[in-house]
Amino acid sequence: TRMTNQIRGMHQANKNSRDASNLLATSEAGLNNISDLLAQMRELSVQAATDTLNDTDRDSIDLEFQSLKNELSRIANVTEHNGMNVLNGTYQTDGEFGVWRIQIGADNDANSQHEISIMNATDVGLGIDGENVLTVDEARTAVTALDNAIDEVNLERSYIGSEQNKLQFTMSNLTSTINSIETARSHIEDVDYAAEMSELSKNQILVQSSTAMLAQANMVSQNILQLLGN
């Protein structure tokens, strides 16, 4: 029935929403690690942005700086959900596969569909791939670049939190709607059952009446035959 199909579709939409929420949780965990790395890189940039260090000191700081940057990109490139990379920009509006399209309803309409886009959190995506701290000027430039990157990541994490809240609301609403439709369907089925039982009882009465009338007619016929025989 239409109600049954609607319920099944909503159950699947609920699963889709839960899966999308898990994807966002994976992205958030990866961005949390990247945020920590950016903070460490900024600290190193500030440390290197002074003339009191010699070249050997600055080379040592830059070595650690580049190592952190490489680790940042590694995390962005290996953070996956269900075999799909979530932090290397693959699923952005202008990414290789575009945005994630999530079916969050049982129908083919705008209210049943939702899109999610996750940032490119690699060093290239954050605009820090060319940064180093080998000189005072380069270290100060790196501070600015890292501030911008940190702002981008914080903004993305806020966006992810907002999307997770939307999906939680969607799942709650779907569950309530499913329960309402199931209750309505059960009521309709009960009414149908009662109507069918009433019809069955009526038919049984008619059959019993017909049987009784037939038996009575047979008895009358037998009495007449007996009288005629006499």
PDB file of N, CA and C in Angstrom, residues 131-175:
ATOM      1  N   GLU A 131      54.494  28.007   2.620  1.00  0.00           N
ATOM      2  CA  GLU A 131      55.003  28.722   3.789  1.00  0.00           C
ATOM      3  C   GLU A 131      56.224  28.039   4.405  1.00  0.00           C
ATOM      4  N   ASN A 132      57.141  28.882   4.929  1.00  0.00           N
ATOM      5  CA  ASN A 132      58.299  28.397   5.683  1.00  0.00           C
ATOM      6  C   ASN A 132      58.683  29.460   6.704  1.00  0.00           C
ATOM      7  N   VAL A 133      59.623  29.129   7.570  1.00  0.00           N
ATOM      8  CA  VAL A 133      60.034  30.081   8.612  1.00  0.00           C
ATOM      9  C   VAL A 133      61.557  30.251   8.599  1.00  0.00           C
ATOM     10  N   LEU A 134      62.136  30.240   7.409  1.00  0.00           N
ATOM     11  CA  LEU A 134      63.594  30.311   7.283  1.00  0.00           C
ATOM     12  C   LEU A 134      64.146  31.714   7.527  1.00  0.00           C
ATOM     13  N   THR A 135      63.282  32.722   7.382  1.00  0.00           N
ATOM     14  CA  THR A 135      63.694  34.097   7.674  1.00  0.00           C
ATOM     15  C   THR A 135      62.628  34.747   8.543  1.00  0.00           C
ATOM     16  N   VAL A 136      62.970  35.904   9.109  1.00  0.00           N
ATOM     17  CA  VAL A 136      62.008  36.624   9.942  1.00  0.00           C
ATOM     18  C   VAL A 136      60.784  37.015   9.124  1.00  0.00           C
ATOM     19  N   ASP A 137      61.024  37.574   7.937  1.00  0.00           N
ATOM     20  CA  ASP A 137      59.905  38.006   7.094  1.00  0.00           C
ATOM     21  C   ASP A 137      59.010  36.830   6.696  1.00  0.00           C
ATOM     22  N   GLU A 138      59.635  35.714   6.333  1.00  0.00           N
ATOM     23  CA  GLU A 138      58.853  34.532   5.946  1.00  0.00           C
ATOM     24  C   GLU A 138      58.068  33.977   7.135  1.00  0.00           C
ATOM     25  N   ALA A 139      58.655  34.040   8.306  1.00  0.00           N
ATOM     26  CA  ALA A 139      57.971  33.572   9.511  1.00  0.00           C
ATOM     27  C   ALA A 139      56.764  34.453   9.815  1.00  0.00           C
ATOM     28  N   ARG A 140      56.918  35.770   9.640  1.00  0.00           N
ATOM     29  CA  ARG A 140      55.802  36.680   9.901  1.00  0.00           C
ATOM     30  C   ARG A 140      54.689  36.496   8.861  1.00  0.00           C
ATOM     31  N   THR A 141      55.082  36.244   7.628  1.00  0.00           N
ATOM     32  CA  THR A 141      54.090  35.959   6.580  1.00  0.00           C
ATOM     33  C   THR A 141      53.336  34.673   6.908  1.00  0.00           C
ATOM     34  N   ALA A 142      54.081  33.708   7.444  1.00  0.00           N
ATOM     35  CA  ALA A 142      53.470  32.426   7.812  1.00  0.00           C
ATOM     36  C   ALA A 142      52.444  32.606   8.928  1.00  0.00           C
ATOM     37  N   VAL A 143      52.730  33.509   9.868  1.00  0.00           N
ATOM     38  CA  VAL A 143      51.781  33.766  10.959  1.00  0.00           C
ATOM     39  C   VAL A 143      50.433  34.213  10.394  1.00  0.00           C
ATOM     40  N   THR A 144      50.488  35.141   9.446  1.00  0.00           N
ATOM     41  CA  THR A 144      49.250  35.640   8.827  1.00  0.00           C
ATOM     42  C   THR A 144      48.522  34.535   8.064  1.00  0.00           C
ATOM     43  N   ALA A 145      49.289  33.762   7.286  1.00  0.00           N
ATOM     44  CA  ALA A 145      48.694  32.670   6.502  1.00  0.00           C
ATOM     45  C   ALA A 145      48.050  31.629   7.417  1.00  0.00           C
ATOM     46  N   LEU A 146      48.708  31.351   8.527  1.00  0.00           N
ATOM     47  CA  LEU A 146      48.177  30.359   9.469  1.00  0.00           C
ATOM     48  C   LEU A 146      46.940  30.884  10.196  1.00  0.00           C
ATOM     49  N   ASP A 147      46.928  32.181  10.496  1.00  0.00           N
ATOM     50  CA  ASP A 147      45.730  32.767  11.101  1.00  0.00           C
ATOM     51  C   ASP A 147      44.528  32.593  10.171  1.00  0.00           C
ATOM     52  N   ASN A 148      44.754  32.832   8.883  1.00  0.00           N
ATOM     53  CA  ASN A 148      43.679  32.664   7.900  1.00  0.00           C
ATOM     54  C   ASN A 148      43.225  31.201   7.829  1.00  0.00           C
ATOM     55  N   ALA A 149      44.203  30.286   7.851  1.00  0.00           N
ATOM     56  CA  ALA A 149      43.883  28.853   7.780  1.00  0.00           C
ATOM     57  C   ALA A 149      43.095  28.412   9.014  1.00  0.00           C
ATOM     58  N   ILE A 150      43.514  28.903  10.176  1.00  0.00           N
ATOM     59  CA  ILE A 150      42.817  28.563  11.424  1.00  0.00           C
ATOM     60  C   ILE A 150      41.377  29.068  11.383  1.00  0.00           C
ATOM     61  N   ASP A 151      41.195  30.290  10.858  1.00  0.00           N
ATOM     62  CA  ASP A 151      39.840  30.840  10.733  1.00  0.00           C
ATOM     63  C   ASP A 151      38.987  29.979   9.807  1.00  0.00           C
ATOM     64  N   GLU A 152      39.572  29.529   8.701  1.00  0.00           N
ATOM     65  CA  GLU A 152      38.840  28.686   7.744  1.00  0.00           C
ATOM     66  C   GLU A 152      38.408  27.369   8.386  1.00  0.00           C
ATOM     67  N   VAL A 153      39.317  26.763   9.124  1.00  0.00           N
ATOM     68  CA  VAL A 153      39.006  25.486   9.774  1.00  0.00           C
ATOM     69  C   VAL A 153      37.932  25.674  10.847  1.00  0.00           C
ATOM     70  N   ASN A 154      38.046  26.745  11.622  1.00  0.00           N
ATOM     71  CA  ASN A 154      37.032  27.012  12.650  1.00  0.00           C
ATOM     72  C   ASN A 154      35.657  27.238  12.023  1.00  0.00           C
ATOM     73  N   LEU A 155      35.645  27.951  10.897  1.00  0.00           N
ATOM     74  CA  LEU A 155      34.391  28.201  10.192  1.00  0.00           C
ATOM     75  C   LEU A 155      33.793  26.891   9.678  1.00  0.00           C
ATOM     76  N   GLU A 156      34.663  26.023   9.162  1.00  0.00           N
ATOM     77  CA  GLU A 156      34.201  24.726   8.653  1.00  0.00           C
ATOM     78  C   GLU A 156      33.654  23.857   9.781  1.00  0.00           C
ATOM     79  N   ARG A 157      34.288  23.900  10.910  1.00  0.00           N
ATOM     80  CA  ARG A 157      33.818  23.102  12.048  1.00  0.00           C
ATOM     81  C   ARG A 157      32.458  23.611  12.542  1.00  0.00           C
ATOM     82  N   SER A 158      32.257  24.912  12.480  1.00  0.00           N
ATOM     83  CA  SER A 158      30.949  25.472  12.840  1.00  0.00           C
ATOM     84  C   SER A 158      29.887  25.015  11.848  1.00  0.00           C
ATOM     85  N   TYR A 159      30.257  25.014  10.564  1.00  0.00           N
ATOM     86  CA  TYR A 159      29.342  24.553   9.511  1.00  0.00           C
ATOM     87  C   TYR A 159      28.972  23.087   9.730  1.00  0.00           C
ATOM     88  N   ILE A 160      29.971  22.263  10.042  1.00  0.00           N
ATOM     89  CA  ILE A 160      29.719  20.835  10.275  1.00  0.00           C
ATOM     90  C   ILE A 160      28.791  20.641  11.473  1.00  0.00           C
ATOM     91  N   GLY A 161      29.027  21.402  12.537  1.00  0.00           N
ATOM     92  CA  GLY A 161      28.154  21.319  13.708  1.00  0.00           C
ATOM     93  C   GLY A 161      26.718  21.683  13.364  1.00  0.00           C
ATOM     94  N   SER A 162      26.567  22.714  12.534  1.00  0.00           N
ATOM     95  CA  SER A 162      25.238  23.132  12.105  1.00  0.00           C
ATOM     96  C   SER A 162      24.560  22.050  11.275  1.00  0.00           C
ATOM     97  N   GLU A 163      25.317  21.425  10.377  1.00  0.00           N
ATOM     98  CA  GLU A 163      24.765  20.361   9.534  1.00  0.00           C
ATOM     99  C   GLU A 163      24.367  19.143  10.373  1.00  0.00           C
ATOM    100  N   GLN A 164      25.169  18.838  11.384  1.00  0.00           N
ATOM    101  CA  GLN A 164      24.832  17.710  12.260  1.00  0.00           C
ATOM    102  C   GLN A 164      23.531  17.977  13.017  1.00  0.00           C
ATOM    103  N   ASN A 165      23.344  19.222  13.454  1.00  0.00           N
ATOM    104  CA  ASN A 165      22.099  19.579  14.141  1.00  0.00           C
ATOM    105  C   ASN A 165      20.900  19.436  13.207  1.00  0.00           C
ATOM    106  N   LYS A 166      21.078  19.856  11.951  1.00  0.00           N
ATOM    107  CA  LYS A 166      19.994  19.722  10.971  1.00  0.00           C
ATOM    108  C   LYS A 166      19.628  18.256  10.767  1.00  0.00           C
ATOM    109  N   LEU A 167      20.649  17.418  10.658  1.00  0.00           N
ATOM    110  CA  LEU A 167      20.398  15.993  10.433  1.00  0.00           C
ATOM    111  C   LEU A 167      19.747  15.345  11.652  1.00  0.00           C
ATOM    112  N   GLN A 168      20.154  15.766  12.850  1.00  0.00           N
ATOM    113  CA  GLN A 168      19.525  15.240  14.063  1.00  0.00           C
ATOM    114  C   GLN A 168      18.045  15.604  14.097  1.00  0.00           C
ATOM    115  N   PHE A 169      17.741  16.839  13.713  1.00  0.00           N
ATOM    116  CA  PHE A 169      16.342  17.268  13.656  1.00  0.00           C
ATOM    117  C   PHE A 169      15.583  16.461  12.606  1.00  0.00           C
ATOM    118  N   THR A 170      16.219  16.249  11.448  1.00  0.00           N
ATOM    119  CA  THR A 170      15.592  15.476  10.372  1.00  0.00           C
ATOM    120  C   THR A 170      15.273  14.064  10.837  1.00  0.00           C
ATOM    121  N   MET A 171      16.238  13.412  11.506  1.00  0.00           N
ATOM    122  CA  MET A 171      16.023  12.043  11.983  1.00  0.00           C
ATOM    123  C   MET A 171      14.905  11.986  13.023  1.00  0.00           C
ATOM    124  N   SER A 172      14.867  12.973  13.910  1.00  0.00           N
ATOM    125  CA  SER A 172      13.819  13.021  14.926  1.00  0.00           C
ATOM    126  C   SER A 172      12.448  13.206  14.276  1.00  0.00           C
ATOM    127  N   ASN A 173      12.403  14.091  13.279  1.00  0.00           N
ATOM    128  CA  ASN A 173      11.145  14.350  12.582  1.00  0.00           C
ATOM    129  C   ASN A 173      10.677  13.124  11.799  1.00  0.00           C
ATOM    130  N   LEU A 174      11.627  12.440  11.159  1.00  0.00           N
ATOM    131  CA  LEU A 174      11.285  11.228  10.408  1.00  0.00           C
ATOM    132  C   LEU A 174      10.724  10.149  11.335  1.00  0.00           C
ATOM    133  N   THR A 175      11.368   9.985  12.480  1.00  0.00           N
ATOM    134  CA  THR A 175      10.906   8.976  13.442  1.00  0.00           C
ATOM    135  C   THR A 175       9.483   9.272  13.908  1.00  0.00           C
TER     136      THR A 175
END
